[in-house]
mmCIF file of C-alpha atoms in Angstrom:
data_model
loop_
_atom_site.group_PDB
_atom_site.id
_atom_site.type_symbol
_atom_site.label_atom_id
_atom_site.label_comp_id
_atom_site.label_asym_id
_atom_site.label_seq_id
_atom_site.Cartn_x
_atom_site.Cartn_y
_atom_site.Cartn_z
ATOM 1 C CA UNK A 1 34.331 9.948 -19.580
ATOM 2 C CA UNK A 2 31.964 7.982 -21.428
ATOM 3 C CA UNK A 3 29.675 9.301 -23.966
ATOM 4 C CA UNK A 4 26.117 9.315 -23.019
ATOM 5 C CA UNK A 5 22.941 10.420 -24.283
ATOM 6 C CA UNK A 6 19.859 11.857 -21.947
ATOM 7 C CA UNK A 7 16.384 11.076 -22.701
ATOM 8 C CA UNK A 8 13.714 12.944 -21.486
ATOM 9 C CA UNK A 9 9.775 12.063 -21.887
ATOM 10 C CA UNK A 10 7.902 14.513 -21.314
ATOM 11 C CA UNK A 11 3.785 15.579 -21.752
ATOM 12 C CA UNK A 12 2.248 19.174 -21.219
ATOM 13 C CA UNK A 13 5.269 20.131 -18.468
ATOM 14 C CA UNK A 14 7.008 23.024 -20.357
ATOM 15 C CA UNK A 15 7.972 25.317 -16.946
ATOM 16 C CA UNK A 16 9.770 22.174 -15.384
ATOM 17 C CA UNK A 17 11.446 20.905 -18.889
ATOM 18 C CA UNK A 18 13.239 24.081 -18.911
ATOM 19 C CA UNK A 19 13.930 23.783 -15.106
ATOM 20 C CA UNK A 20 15.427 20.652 -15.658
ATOM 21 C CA UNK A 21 17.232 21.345 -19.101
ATOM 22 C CA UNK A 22 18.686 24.567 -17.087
ATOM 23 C CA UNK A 23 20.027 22.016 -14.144
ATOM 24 C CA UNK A 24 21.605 20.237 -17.101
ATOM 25 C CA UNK A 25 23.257 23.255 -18.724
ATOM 26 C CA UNK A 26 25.256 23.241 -15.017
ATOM 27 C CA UNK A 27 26.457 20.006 -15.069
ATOM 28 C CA UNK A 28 30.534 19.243 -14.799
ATOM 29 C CA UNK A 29 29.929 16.430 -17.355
ATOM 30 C CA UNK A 30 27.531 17.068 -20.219
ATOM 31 C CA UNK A 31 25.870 14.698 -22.706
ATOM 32 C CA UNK A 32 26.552 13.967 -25.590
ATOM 33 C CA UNK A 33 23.261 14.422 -26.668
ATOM 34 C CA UNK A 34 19.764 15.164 -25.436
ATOM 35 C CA UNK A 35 16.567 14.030 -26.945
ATOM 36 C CA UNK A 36 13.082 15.529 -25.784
ATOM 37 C CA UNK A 37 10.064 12.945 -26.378
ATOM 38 C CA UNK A 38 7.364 15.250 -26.248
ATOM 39 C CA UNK A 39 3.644 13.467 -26.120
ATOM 40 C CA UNK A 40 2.053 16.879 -25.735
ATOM 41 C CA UNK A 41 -1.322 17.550 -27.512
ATOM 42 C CA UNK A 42 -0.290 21.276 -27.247
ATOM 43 C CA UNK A 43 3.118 23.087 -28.692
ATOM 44 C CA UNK A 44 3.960 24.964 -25.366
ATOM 45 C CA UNK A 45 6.977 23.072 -24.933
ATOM 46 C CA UNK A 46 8.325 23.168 -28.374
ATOM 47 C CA UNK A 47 7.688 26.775 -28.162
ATOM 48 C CA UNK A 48 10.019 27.159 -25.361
ATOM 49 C CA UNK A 49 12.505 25.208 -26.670
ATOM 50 C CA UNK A 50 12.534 26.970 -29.540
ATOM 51 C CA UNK A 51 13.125 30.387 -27.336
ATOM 52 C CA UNK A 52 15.877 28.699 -25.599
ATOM 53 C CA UNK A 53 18.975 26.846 -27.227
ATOM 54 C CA UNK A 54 20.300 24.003 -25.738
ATOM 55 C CA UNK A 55 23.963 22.319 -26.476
ATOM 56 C CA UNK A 56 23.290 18.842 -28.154
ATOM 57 C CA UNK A 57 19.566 18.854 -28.236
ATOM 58 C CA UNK A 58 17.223 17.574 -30.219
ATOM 59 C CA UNK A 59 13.324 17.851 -30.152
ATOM 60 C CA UNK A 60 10.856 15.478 -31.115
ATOM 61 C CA UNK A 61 6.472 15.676 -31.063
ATOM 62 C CA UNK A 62 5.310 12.351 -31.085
ATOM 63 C CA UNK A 63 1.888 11.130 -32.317
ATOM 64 C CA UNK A 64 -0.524 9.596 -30.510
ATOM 65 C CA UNK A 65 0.205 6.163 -30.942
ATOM 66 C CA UNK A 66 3.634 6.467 -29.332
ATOM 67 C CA UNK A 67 2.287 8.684 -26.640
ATOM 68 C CA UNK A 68 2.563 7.296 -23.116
ATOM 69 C CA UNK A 69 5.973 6.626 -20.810
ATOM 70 C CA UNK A 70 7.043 3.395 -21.823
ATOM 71 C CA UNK A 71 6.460 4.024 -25.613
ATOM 72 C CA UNK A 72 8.138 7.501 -25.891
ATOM 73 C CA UNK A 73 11.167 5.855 -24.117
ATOM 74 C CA UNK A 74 10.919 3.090 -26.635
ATOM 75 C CA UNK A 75 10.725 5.681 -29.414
ATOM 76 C CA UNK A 76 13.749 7.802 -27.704
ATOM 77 C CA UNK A 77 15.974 4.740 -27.322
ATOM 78 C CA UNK A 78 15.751 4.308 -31.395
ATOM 79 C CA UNK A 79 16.821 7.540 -31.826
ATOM 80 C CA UNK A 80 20.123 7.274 -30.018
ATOM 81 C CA UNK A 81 23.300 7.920 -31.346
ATOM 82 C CA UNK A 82 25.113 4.554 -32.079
ATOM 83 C CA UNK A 83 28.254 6.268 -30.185
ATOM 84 C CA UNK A 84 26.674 6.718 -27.095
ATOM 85 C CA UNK A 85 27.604 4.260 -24.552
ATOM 86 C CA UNK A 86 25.044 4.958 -21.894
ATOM 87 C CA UNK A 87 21.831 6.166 -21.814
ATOM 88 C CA UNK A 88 19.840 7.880 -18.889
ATOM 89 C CA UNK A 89 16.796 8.761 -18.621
ATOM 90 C CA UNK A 90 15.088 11.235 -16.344
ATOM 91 C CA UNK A 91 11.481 13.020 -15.442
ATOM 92 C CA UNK A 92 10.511 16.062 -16.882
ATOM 93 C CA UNK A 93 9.988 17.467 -13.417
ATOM 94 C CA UNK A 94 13.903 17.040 -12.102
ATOM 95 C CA UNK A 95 16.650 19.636 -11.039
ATOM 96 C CA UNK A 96 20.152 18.281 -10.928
ATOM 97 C CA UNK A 97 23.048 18.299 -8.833
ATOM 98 C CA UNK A 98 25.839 20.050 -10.226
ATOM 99 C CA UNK A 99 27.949 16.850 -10.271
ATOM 100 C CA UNK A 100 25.082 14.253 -11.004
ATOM 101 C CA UNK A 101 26.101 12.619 -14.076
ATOM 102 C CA UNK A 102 29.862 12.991 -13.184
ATOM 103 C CA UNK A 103 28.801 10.477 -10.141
ATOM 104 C CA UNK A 104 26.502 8.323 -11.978
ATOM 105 C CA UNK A 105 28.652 7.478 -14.825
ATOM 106 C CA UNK A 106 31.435 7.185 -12.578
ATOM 107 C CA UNK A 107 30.033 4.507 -10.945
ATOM 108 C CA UNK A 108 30.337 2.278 -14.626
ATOM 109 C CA UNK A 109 33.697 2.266 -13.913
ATOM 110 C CA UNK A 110 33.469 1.031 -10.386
ATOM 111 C CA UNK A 111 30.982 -1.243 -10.916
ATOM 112 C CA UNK A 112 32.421 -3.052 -14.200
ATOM 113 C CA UNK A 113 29.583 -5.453 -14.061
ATOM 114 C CA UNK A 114 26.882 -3.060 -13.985
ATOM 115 C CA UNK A 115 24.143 -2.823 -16.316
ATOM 116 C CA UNK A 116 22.048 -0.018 -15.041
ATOM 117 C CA UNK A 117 22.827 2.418 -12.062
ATOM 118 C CA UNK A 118 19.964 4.367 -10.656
ATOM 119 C CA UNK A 119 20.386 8.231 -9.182
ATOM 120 C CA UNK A 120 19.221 9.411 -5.960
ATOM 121 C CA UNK A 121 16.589 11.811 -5.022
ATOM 122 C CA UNK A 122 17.676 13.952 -1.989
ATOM 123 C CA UNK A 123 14.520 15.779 -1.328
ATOM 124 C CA UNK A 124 12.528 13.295 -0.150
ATOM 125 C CA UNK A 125 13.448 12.170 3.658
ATOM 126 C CA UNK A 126 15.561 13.658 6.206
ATOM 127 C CA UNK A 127 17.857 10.922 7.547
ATOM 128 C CA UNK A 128 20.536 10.949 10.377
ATOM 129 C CA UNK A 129 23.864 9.454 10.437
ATOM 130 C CA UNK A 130 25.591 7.247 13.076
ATOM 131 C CA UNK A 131 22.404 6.557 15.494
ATOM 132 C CA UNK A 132 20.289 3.106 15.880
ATOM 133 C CA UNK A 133 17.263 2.932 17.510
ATOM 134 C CA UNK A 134 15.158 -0.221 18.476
ATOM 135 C CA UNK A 135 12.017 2.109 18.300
ATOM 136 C CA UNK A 136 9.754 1.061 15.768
ATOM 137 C CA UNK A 137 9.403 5.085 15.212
ATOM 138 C CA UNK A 138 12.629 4.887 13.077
ATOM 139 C CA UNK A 139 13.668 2.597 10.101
ATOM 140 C CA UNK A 140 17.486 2.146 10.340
ATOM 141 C CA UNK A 141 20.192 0.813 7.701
ATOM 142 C CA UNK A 142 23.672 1.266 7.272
ATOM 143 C CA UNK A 143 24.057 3.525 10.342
ATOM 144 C CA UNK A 144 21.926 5.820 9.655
ATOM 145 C CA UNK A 145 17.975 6.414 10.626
ATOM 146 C CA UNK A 146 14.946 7.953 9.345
ATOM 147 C CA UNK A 147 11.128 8.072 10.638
ATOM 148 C CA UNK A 148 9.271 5.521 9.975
ATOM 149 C CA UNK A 149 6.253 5.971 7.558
ATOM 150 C CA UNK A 150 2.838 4.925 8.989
ATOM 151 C CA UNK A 151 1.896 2.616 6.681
ATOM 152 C CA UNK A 152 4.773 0.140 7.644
ATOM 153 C CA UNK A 153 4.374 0.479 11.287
ATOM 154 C CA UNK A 154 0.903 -0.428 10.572
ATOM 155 C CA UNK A 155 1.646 -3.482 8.186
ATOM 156 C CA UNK A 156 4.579 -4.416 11.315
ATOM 157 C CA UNK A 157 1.783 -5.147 14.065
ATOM 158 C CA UNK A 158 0.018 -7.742 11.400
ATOM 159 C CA UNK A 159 3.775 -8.969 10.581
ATOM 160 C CA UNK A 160 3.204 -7.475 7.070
ATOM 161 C CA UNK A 161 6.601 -6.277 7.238
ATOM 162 C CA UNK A 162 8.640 -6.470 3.861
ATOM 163 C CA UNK A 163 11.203 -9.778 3.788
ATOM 164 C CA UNK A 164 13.529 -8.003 1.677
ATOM 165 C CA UNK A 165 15.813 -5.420 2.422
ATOM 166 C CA UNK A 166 15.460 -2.054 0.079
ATOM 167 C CA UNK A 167 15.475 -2.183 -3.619
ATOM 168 C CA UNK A 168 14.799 -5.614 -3.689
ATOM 169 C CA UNK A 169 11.016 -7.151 -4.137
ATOM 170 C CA UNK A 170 9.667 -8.543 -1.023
ATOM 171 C CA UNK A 171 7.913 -12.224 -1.928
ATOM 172 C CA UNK A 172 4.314 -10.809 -1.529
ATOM 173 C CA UNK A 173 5.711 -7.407 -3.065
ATOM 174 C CA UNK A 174 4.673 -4.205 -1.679
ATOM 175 C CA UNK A 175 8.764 -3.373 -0.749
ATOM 176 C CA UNK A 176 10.791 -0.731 0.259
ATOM 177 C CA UNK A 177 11.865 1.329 -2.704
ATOM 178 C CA UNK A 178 15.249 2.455 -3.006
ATOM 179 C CA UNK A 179 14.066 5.664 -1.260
ATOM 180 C CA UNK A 180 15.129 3.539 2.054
ATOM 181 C CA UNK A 181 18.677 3.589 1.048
ATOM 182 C CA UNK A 182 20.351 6.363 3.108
ATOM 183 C CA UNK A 183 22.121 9.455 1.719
ATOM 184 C CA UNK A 184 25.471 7.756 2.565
ATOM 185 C CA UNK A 185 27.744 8.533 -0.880
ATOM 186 C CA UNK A 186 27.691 4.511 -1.165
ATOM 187 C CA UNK A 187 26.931 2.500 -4.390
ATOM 188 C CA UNK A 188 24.219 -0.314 -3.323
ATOM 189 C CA UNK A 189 23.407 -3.059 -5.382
ATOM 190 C CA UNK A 190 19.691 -3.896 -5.892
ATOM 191 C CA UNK A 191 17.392 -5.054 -8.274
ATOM 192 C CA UNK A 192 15.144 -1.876 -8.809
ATOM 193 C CA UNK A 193 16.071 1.243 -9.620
ATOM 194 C CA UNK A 194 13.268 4.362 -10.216
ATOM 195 C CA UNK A 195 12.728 4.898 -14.440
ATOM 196 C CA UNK A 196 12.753 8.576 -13.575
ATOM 197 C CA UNK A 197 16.637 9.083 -12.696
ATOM 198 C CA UNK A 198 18.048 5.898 -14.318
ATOM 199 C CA UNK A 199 20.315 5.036 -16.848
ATOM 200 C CA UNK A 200 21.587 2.083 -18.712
ATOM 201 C CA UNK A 201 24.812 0.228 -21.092
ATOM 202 C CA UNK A 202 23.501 0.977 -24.426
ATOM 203 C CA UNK A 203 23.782 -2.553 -24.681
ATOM 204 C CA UNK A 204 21.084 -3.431 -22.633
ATOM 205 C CA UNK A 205 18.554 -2.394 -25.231
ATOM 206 C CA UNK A 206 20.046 -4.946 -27.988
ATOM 207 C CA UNK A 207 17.454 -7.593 -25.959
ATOM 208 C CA UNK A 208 15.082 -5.485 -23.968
ATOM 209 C CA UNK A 209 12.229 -2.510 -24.129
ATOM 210 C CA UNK A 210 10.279 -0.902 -22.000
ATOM 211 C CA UNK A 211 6.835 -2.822 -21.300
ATOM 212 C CA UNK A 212 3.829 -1.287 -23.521
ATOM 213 C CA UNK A 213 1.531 -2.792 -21.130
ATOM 214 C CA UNK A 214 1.950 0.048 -18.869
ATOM 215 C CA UNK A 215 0.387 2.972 -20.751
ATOM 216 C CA UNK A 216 0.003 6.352 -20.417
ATOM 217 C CA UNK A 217 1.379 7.800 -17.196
ATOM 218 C CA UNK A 218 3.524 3.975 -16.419
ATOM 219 C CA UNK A 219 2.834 3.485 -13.259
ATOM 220 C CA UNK A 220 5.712 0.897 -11.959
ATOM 221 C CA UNK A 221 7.219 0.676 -15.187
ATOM 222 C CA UNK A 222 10.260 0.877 -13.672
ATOM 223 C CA UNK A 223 9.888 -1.861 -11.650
ATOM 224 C CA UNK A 224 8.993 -4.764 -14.539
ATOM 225 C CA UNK A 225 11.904 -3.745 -16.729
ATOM 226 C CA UNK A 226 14.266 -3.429 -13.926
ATOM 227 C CA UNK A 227 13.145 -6.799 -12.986
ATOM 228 C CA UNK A 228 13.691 -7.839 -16.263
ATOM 229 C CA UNK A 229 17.040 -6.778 -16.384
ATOM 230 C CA UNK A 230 18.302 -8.029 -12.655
ATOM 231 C CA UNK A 231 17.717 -11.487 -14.122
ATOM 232 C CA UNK A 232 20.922 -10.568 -17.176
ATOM 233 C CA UNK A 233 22.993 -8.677 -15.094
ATOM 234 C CA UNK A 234 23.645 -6.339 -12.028
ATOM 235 C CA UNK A 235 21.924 -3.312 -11.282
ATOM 236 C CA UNK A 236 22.972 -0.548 -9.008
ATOM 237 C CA UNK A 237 22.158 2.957 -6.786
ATOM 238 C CA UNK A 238 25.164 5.380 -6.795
ATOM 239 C CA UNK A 239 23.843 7.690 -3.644
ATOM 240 C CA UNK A 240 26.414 10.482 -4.462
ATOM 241 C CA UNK A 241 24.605 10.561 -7.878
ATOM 242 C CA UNK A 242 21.971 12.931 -6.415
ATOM 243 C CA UNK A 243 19.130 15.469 -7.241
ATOM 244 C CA UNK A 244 15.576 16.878 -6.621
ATOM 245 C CA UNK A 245 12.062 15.536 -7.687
ATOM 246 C CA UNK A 246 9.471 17.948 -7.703
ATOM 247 C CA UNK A 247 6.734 16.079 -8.298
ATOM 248 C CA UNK A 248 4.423 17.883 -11.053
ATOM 249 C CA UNK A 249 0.701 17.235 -10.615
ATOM 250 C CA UNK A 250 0.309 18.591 -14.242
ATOM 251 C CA UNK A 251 0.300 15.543 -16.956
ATOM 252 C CA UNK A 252 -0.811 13.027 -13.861
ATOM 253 C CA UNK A 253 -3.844 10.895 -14.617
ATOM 254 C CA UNK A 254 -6.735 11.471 -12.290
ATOM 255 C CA UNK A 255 -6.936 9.905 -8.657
ATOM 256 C CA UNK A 256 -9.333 7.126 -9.612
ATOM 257 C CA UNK A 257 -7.247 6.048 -12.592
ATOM 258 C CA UNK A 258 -4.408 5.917 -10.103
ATOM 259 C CA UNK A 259 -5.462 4.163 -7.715
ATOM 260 C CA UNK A 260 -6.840 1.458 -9.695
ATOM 261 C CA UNK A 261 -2.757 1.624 -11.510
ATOM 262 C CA UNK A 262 -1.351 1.202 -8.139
ATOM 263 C CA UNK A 263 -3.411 -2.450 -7.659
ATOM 264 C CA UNK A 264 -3.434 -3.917 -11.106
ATOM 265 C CA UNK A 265 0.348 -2.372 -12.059
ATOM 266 C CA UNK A 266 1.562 -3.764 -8.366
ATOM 267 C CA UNK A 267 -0.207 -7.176 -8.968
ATOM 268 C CA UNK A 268 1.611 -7.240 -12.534
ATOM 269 C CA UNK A 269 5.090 -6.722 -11.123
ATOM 270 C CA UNK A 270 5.163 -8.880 -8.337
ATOM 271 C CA UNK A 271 4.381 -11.827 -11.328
ATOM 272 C CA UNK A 272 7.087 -10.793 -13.050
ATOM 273 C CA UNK A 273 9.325 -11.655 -10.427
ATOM 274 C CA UNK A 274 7.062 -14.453 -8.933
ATOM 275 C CA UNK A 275 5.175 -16.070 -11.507
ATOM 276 C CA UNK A 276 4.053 -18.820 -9.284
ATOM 277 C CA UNK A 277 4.137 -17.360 -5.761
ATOM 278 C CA UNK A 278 2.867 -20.027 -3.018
ATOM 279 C CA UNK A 279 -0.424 -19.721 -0.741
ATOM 280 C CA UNK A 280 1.223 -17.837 1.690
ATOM 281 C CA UNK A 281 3.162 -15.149 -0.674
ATOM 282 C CA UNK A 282 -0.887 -14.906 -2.182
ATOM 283 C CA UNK A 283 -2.238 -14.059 1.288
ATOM 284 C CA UNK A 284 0.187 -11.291 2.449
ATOM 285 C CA UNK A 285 -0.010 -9.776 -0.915
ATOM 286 C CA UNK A 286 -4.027 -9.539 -0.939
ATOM 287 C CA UNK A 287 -3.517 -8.368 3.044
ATOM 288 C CA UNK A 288 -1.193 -6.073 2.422
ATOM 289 C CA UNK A 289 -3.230 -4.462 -0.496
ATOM 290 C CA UNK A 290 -6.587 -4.512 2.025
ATOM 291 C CA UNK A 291 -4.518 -2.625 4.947
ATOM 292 C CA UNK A 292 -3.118 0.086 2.176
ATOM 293 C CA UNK A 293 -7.095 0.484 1.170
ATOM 294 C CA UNK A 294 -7.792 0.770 4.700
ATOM 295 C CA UNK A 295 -5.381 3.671 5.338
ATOM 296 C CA UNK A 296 -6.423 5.517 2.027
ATOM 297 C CA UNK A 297 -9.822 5.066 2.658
ATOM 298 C CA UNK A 298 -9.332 7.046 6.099
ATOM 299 C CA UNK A 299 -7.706 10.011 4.679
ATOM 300 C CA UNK A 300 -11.040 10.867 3.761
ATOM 301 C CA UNK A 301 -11.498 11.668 7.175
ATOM 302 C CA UNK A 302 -7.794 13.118 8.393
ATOM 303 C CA UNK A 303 -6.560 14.814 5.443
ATOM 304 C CA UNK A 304 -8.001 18.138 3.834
ATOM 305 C CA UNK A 305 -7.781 16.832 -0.177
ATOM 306 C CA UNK A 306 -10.820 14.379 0.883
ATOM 307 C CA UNK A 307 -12.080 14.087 -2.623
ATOM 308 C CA UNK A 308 -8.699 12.897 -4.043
ATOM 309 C CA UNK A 309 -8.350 10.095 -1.086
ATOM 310 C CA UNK A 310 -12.050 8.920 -2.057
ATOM 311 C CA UNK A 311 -11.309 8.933 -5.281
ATOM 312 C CA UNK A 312 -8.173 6.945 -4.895
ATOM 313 C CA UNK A 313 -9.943 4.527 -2.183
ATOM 314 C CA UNK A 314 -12.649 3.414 -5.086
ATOM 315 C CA UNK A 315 -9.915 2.972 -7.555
ATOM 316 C CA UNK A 316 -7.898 0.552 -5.660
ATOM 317 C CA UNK A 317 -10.963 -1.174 -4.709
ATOM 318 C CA UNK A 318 -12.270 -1.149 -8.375
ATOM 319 C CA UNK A 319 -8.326 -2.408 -9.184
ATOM 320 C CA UNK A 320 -8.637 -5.082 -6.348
ATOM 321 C CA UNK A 321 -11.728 -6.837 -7.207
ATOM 322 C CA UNK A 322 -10.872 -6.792 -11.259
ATOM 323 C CA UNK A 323 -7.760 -9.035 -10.402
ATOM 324 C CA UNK A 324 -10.630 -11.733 -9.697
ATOM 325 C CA UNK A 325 -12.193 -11.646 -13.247
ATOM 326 C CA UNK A 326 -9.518 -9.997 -15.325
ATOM 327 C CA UNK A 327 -5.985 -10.676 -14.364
ATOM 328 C CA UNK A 328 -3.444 -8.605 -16.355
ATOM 329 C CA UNK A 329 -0.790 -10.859 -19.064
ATOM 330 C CA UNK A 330 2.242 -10.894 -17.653
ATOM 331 C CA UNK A 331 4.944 -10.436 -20.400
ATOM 332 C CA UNK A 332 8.317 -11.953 -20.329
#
């Protein structure tokens, strides 16, 4: 088996560090090493690290000018062992399958030409094997089916409807992640895989980093430097690779910051991929964005966290209308 080494960035989530770090102490293959980028601004984590031993690991506080996602991983990556082949990465608030990275690294040697393979999250979306429905209730691929979410039904009836087929981006953006890829035990090939249960050939980091433009939480980060990389080489999702995101509010920035994130970030990926998108690519992409506002904005109204949905409605707005005076630099 290959030796690898597991990065994890992490800021003020010491209960789910340890839940994760426990998941990894189960594991049929174990890495070679483990490295904990910790932007905290408290000691909580180190403190429980400290109180329980890990094979292979390594801790390291960072200070605040390397604090944020995409720096920390930058940081991690220089830290690496120069005998480690692969290197994965995954959120602080992840619990493993027993067999994850047997599956995942497996899937190097199945995939020669792969640069990056991508792990799947299991507790997301209940899907159903061999049935097809015409229904526009269901999204279907690869035999199986799964409900359709709202927001796409909504975006099919003004033929909003991504052009791409899952992990790939659609030419006005605004895709299906690789979340739309069934539980199926297949390896797909795409060109995005999520930051937070990734890994990569060592290699890949010879030419490429992580994107410093996204700062603080990283919002799509994923997305630009997979994009990035899709234009070197292949890029896959092993669905036997599998595990469970709990999705930690603590160490998230606050709704309004978000939503504005979600806008400008989205805008800055879909240039990265389409630096020079034509009239029509502009007008779905600024449609799509209104409809998404549209459906946030009335969550207000049908959901009980009203304050967040406001919050996140005037952020996106606030993100939308900066694009006209302040576009981001998109960096190659």
């Amino acid at each position: 088996m290959m030796r690898f080494t597991l990065i994890v960035c992490t800021y003020m989530r010491p209960g789910p560090v340890l839940d994760l770090l426990n998941s990894v102490k189960k594991q049929s293959v174990y890495p070679s090493e483990i490295l904990i980028i910790d932007g905290s601004t408290d000691n909580k984590t180190n403190n429980l690290l400290q109180n329980n031993k890990f094979e292979n690991l390594e801790y390291f506080k960072v200070k605040e000018k390397d604090r944020g996602l995409t720096k920390q991983r930058n940081y991690g990556i220089n830290l690496v062992s120069q005998t480690s082949e692969v290197i994965c990465f995954l959120d602080d608030d992840i619990v493993l399958k027993d067999n994850y990275f047997n599956d995942l690294l497996k899937t190097y040697e199945i995939k020669k030409d792969a640069l990056a393979v991508g792990g799947y999250i299991d507790n997301n979306t209940t899907w159903k094997e061999g049935a097809s429905s015409k229904s526009k209730k269901y999204f279907c691929y690869d035999g199986w089916i799964r409900n359709e979410p709202f927001r796409f039904k909504l975006r099919s009836l003004f033929g909003l409807q991504p052009d791409r087929r899952p992990g790939f981006l659609p030419t006005f953006a605004h895709g299906r992640s690789v979340g739309f890829l069934p539980p199926s035990g297949k390896i797909y090939e795409v060109e995005q895989i999520m930051g937070g249960v990734s890994s990569y050939k060592k290699e890949v980091f010879d030419s490429l980093k992580f994107s410093t433009y996204f700062d603080g939480y990283g919002l799509y980060e994923d997305t630009d430097f997979s994009l990035r990389l899709s234009e070197i080489g292949k890029l896959y999702v092993n669905t036997s690779a599998q595990l469970y995101h709990y999705h930690d509010d603590s160490g998230r920035p606050n709704r309004y910051k978000y939503g504005k994130m979600v806008v400008r970030n989205g805008w800055y990926v879909w240039r990265v991929k389409y630096s020079k998108p034509s009239l029509k690519m502009r007008f779905k992409w600024n449609a799509t964005v209104f409809l998404l506002i549209t459906i946030r904005i009335t969550n207000i109204f049908t959901t009980s966290k009203r304050q967040e949905a406001f919050t996140e409605s005037l952020g996106r707005v606030t993100g939308w209308w900066s694009l006209m005076f302040n576009k981001p630099k998109v960096e190659k």
